[in-house]
Short mmCIF file of C-alpha atoms in Angstrom, two decimals:
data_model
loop_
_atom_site.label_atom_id
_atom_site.label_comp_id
_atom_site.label_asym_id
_atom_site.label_seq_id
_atom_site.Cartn_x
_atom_site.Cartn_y
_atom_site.Cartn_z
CA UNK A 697 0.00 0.00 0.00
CA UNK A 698 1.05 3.46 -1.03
CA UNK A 699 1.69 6.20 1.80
CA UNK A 700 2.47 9.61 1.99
CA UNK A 701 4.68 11.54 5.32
CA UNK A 702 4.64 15.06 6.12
CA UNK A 703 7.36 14.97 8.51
CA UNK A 704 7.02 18.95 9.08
CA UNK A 705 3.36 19.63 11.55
CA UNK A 706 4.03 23.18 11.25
CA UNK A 707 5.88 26.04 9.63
CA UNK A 708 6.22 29.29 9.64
CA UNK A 709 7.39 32.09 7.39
CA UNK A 710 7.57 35.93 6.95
CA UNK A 711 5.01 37.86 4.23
CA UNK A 712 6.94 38.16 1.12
CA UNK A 713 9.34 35.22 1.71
CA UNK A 714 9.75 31.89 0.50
CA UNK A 715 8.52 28.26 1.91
CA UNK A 716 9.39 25.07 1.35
CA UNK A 717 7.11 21.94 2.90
CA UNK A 718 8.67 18.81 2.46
CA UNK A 719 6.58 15.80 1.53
CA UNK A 720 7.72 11.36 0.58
CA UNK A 721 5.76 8.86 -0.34
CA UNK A 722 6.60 4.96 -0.65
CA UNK A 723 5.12 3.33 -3.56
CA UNK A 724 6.33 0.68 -6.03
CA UNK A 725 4.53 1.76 -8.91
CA UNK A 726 6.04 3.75 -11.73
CA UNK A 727 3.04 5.53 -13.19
CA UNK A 728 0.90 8.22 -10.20
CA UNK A 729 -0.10 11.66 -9.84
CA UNK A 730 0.95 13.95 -6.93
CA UNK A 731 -0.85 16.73 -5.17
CA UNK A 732 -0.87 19.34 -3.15
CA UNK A 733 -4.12 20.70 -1.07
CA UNK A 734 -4.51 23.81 0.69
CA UNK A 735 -7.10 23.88 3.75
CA UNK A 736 -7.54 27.04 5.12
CA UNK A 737 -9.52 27.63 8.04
CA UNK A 738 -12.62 27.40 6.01
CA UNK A 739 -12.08 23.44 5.60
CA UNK A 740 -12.30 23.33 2.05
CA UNK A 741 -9.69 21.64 0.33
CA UNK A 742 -8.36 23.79 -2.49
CA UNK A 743 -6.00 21.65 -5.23
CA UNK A 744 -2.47 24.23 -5.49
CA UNK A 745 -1.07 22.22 -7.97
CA UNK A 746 -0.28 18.64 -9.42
CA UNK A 747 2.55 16.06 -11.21
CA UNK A 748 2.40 13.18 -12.89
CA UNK A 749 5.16 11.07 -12.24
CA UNK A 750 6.08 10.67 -16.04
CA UNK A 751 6.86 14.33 -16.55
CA UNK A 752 10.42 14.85 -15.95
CA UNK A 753 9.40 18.98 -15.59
CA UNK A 754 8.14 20.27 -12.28
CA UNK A 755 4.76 21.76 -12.11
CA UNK A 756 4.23 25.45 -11.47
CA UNK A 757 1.59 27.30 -10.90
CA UNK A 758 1.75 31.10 -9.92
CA UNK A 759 3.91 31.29 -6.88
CA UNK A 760 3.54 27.78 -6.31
CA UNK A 761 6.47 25.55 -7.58
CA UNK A 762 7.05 21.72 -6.87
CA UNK A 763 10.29 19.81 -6.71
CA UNK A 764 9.76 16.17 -8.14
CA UNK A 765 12.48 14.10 -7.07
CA UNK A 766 11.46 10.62 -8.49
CA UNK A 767 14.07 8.10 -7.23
CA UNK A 768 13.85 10.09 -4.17
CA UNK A 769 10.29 9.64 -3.84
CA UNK A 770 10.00 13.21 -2.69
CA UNK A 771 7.60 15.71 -3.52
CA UNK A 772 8.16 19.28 -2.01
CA UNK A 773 6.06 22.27 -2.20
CA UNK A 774 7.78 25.77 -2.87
CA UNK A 775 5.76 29.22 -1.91
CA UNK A 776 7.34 32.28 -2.88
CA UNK A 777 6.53 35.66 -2.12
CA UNK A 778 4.25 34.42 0.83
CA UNK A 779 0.95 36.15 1.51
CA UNK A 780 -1.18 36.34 4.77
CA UNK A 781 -3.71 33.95 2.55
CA UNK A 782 -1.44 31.35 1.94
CA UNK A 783 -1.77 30.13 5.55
CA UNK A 784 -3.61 27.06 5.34
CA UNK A 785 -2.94 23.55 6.34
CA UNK A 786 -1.54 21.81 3.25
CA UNK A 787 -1.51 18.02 2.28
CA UNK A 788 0.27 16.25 0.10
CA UNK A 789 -1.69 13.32 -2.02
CA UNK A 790 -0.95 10.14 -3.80
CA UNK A 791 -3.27 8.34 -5.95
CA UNK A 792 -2.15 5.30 -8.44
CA UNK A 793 -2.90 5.95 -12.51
CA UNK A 794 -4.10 2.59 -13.50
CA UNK A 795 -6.58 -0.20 -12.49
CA UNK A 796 -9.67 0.90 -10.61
CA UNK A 797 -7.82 2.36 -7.32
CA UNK A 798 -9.51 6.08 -7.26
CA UNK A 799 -8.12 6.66 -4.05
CA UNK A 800 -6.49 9.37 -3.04
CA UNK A 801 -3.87 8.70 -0.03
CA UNK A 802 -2.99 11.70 2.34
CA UNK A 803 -0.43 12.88 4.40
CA UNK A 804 -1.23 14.38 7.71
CA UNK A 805 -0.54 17.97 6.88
CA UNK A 806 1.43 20.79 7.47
CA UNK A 807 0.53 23.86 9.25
CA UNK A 808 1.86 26.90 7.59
CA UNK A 809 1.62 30.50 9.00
CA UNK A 810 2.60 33.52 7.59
CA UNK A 811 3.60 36.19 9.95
CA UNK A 812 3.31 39.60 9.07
CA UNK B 558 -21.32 26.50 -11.58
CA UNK B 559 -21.96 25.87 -7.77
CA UNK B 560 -19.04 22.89 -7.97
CA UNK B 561 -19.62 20.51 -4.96
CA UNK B 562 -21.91 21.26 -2.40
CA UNK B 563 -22.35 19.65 0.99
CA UNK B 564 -25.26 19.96 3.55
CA UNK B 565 -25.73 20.60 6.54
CA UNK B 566 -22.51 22.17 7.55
CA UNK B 567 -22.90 20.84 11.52
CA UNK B 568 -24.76 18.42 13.08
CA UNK B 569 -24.88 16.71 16.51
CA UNK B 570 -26.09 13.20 16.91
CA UNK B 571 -26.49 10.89 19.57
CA UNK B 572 -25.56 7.81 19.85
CA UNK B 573 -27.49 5.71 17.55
CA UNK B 574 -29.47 7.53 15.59
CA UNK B 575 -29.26 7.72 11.99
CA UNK B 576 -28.92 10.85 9.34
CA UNK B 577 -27.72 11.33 6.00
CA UNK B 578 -25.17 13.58 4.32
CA UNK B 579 -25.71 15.23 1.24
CA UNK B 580 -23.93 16.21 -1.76
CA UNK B 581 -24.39 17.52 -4.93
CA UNK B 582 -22.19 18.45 -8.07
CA UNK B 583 -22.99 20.53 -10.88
CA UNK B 584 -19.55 19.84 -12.95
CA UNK B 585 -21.11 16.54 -14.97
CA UNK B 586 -18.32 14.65 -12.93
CA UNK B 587 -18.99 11.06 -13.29
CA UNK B 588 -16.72 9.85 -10.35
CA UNK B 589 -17.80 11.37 -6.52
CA UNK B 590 -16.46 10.48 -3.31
CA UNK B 591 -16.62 10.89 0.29
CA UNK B 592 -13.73 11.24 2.81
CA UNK B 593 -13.81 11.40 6.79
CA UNK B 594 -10.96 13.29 8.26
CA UNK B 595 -10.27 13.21 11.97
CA UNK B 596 -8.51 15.57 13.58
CA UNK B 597 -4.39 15.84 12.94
CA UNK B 598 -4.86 13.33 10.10
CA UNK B 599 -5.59 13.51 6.40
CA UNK B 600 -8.78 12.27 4.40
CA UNK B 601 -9.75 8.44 3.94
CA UNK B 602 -11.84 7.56 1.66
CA UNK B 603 -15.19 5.80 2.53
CA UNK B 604 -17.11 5.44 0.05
CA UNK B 605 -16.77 5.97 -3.68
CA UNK B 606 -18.90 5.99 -7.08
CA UNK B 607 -17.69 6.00 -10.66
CA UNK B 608 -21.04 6.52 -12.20
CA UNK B 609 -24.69 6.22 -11.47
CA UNK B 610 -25.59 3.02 -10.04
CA UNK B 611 -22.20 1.98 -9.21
CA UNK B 612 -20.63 2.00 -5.99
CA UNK B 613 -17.76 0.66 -4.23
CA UNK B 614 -15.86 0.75 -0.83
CA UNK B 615 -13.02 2.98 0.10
CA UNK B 616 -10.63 1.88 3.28
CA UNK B 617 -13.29 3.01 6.00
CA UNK B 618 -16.78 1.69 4.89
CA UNK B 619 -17.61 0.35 8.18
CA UNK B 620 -20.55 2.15 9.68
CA UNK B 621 -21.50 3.74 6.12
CA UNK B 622 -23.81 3.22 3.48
CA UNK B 623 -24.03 5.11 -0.05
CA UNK B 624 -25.94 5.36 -2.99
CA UNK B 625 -25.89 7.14 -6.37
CA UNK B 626 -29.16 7.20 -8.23
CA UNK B 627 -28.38 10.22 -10.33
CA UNK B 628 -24.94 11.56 -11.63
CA UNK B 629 -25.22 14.74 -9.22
CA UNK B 630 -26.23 13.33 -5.79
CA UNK B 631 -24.18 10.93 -3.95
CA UNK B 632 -25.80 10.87 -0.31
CA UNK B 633 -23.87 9.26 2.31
CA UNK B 634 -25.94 7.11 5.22
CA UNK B 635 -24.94 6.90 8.56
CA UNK B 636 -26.83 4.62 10.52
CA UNK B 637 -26.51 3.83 14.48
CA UNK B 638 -24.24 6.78 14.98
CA UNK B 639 -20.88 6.30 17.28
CA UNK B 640 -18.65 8.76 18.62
CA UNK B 641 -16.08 7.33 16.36
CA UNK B 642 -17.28 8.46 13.88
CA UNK B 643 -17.47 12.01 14.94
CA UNK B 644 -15.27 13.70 11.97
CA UNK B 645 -15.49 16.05 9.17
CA UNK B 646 -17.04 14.69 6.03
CA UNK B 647 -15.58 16.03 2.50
CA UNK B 648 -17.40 14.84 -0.68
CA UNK B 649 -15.61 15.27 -3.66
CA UNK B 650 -16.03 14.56 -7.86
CA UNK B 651 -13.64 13.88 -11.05
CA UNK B 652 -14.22 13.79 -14.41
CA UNK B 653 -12.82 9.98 -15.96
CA UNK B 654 -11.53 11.94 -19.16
CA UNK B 655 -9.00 14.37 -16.71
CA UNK B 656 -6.09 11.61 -16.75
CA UNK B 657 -4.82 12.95 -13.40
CA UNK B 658 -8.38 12.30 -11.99
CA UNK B 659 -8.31 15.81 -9.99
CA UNK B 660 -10.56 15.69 -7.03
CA UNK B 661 -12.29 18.59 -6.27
CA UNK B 662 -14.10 18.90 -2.77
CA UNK B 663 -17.32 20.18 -1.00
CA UNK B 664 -16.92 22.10 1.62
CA UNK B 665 -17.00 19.60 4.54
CA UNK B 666 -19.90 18.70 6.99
CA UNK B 667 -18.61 18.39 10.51
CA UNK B 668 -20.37 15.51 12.44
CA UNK B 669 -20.00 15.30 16.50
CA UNK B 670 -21.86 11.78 18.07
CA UNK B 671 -22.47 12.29 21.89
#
C-alpha cells in the first residue's frame, strides 16, 4: 500500500518570503499523480497544484512551484513571495494511474503561518 | 457552476441515531467520493462511485452506506451513529476523461456523536 509523510506539523514564514514543505511517499509503482491541497480555516480543500510522475518537468503554478524528485520519492512544495492567505494547512496526495484504485492517499498535513 | 456542495454544515447526533449527508455536483463529474478526516490526520476515503448506479468501498466503509441514483447526488448514510465516527465529512467529484483524476471537494460537513 502506497503512503504519503509530512514529517514537518508546522511552519512558519515571513510575508513576502519563501517556503518550502517537504513531503515522501513509498510506492512501487512507476506511473501516479501527486498533489498538493490547501485547507484554510474554512475546511475546504483547495488543489495548489499537481505532477504526474512521467513528466520529468516540475509543475508550477503562480507562486507555487514543486520539486519532483522521483528516485527520491519526494515531492516538495515551494511558496514564494508568501501572503497572509497562503496560511492554510496543506496536504500532500498520492493516488495510483491505472486499475480501478480512485483513491487518493494523504499525508497528515502541514501547518503553515505567515507572519506579518 | 456551484461545484460541490455539501449539507448541513454541523450536526450533533447521539448515539445511535441515523442521518444522512448530502452532496451535490454541478460539474457533470462522473466519479464522486466521500472522505472522513479526523482531527491531525488527512482524508480516507469511505465510500466511492464512478457513475450512477455503481458503488464501491473505500478503506473506512464500516458504519456507512451510499448510494448514487443520479450523476449529481451521492448521499452518504450513517446509521446507528458512534462517537467514532465524529469527523469532518468532504465529498468530492472527477471527471474519468481528466487523466490525473483531480478531485475537487465540498466544503466539509462536521459531524459530533455524543
Amino acid at each position: 500500500a502506497q503512503t504519503v509523510t509530512q514529517s514537518q506539523p508546522e511552519m512558519s514564514v515571513q510575508e513576502a518570503e519563501t517556503v518550502t514543505l517537504s513531503c515522501t511517499y513509498d510506492t512501487s509503482e512507476s506511473d501516479y499523480y501527486l498533489f498538493w491541497y490547501k485547507q484554510p480555516p474554512s475546511r475546504q480543500m483547495i488543489l495548489v497544484i499537481r505532477q504526474e510522475a512521467y513528466k520529468q518537468q516540475n509543475a508550477t503554478e503562480n507562486r507555487f512551484s514543486v520539486n519532483f524528485q522521483k528516485a527520491a520519492k519526494s515531492f516538495s512544495l515551494k511558496i514564494s513571495d508568501s501572503q497572509l492567505g497562503d496560511a492554510a494547512m496543506y496536504f500532500c496526495a498520492y493516488r495510483s494511474s491505472g486499475g480501478s484504485n480512485y483513491k487518493l492517499t494523504f499525508g497528515k498535513g502541514t501547518l503553515l503561518t505567515v507572519n506579518p | 457552476n456551484a461545484g460541490v456542495t455539501q449539507t448541513p454544515k454541523f450536526r450533533i447526533l447521539k448515539i445511535g441515531q441515523s442521518m444522512t449527508l448530502q452532496c451535490t455536483q454541478d460539474m457533470n463529474h462522473n466519479y464522486m467520493y466521500w472522505y472522513r478526516q479526523d482531527p491531525g490526520m488527512g482524508l480516507k476515503l469511505i465510500y466511492y462511485s464512478v457513475g450512477a448506479g455503481i458503488t464501491d468501498k473505500g478503506e473506512v466503509p464500516n458504519g456507512y452506506n451510499v448510494s448514487r441514483s443520479t450523476t449529481e447526488d451521492f448521499p452518504l448514510r450513517l446509521e446507528l451513529a458512534a462517537p467514532s465516527q465524529t469527523s469532518v465529512y468532504f465529498c468530492a467529484s472527477s471527471y474519468f476523461s481528466d487523466p490525473t483524476d483531480t478531485q475537487y471537494f465540498g466544503p466539509g460537513t462536521r459531524l459530533t456523536v455524543l
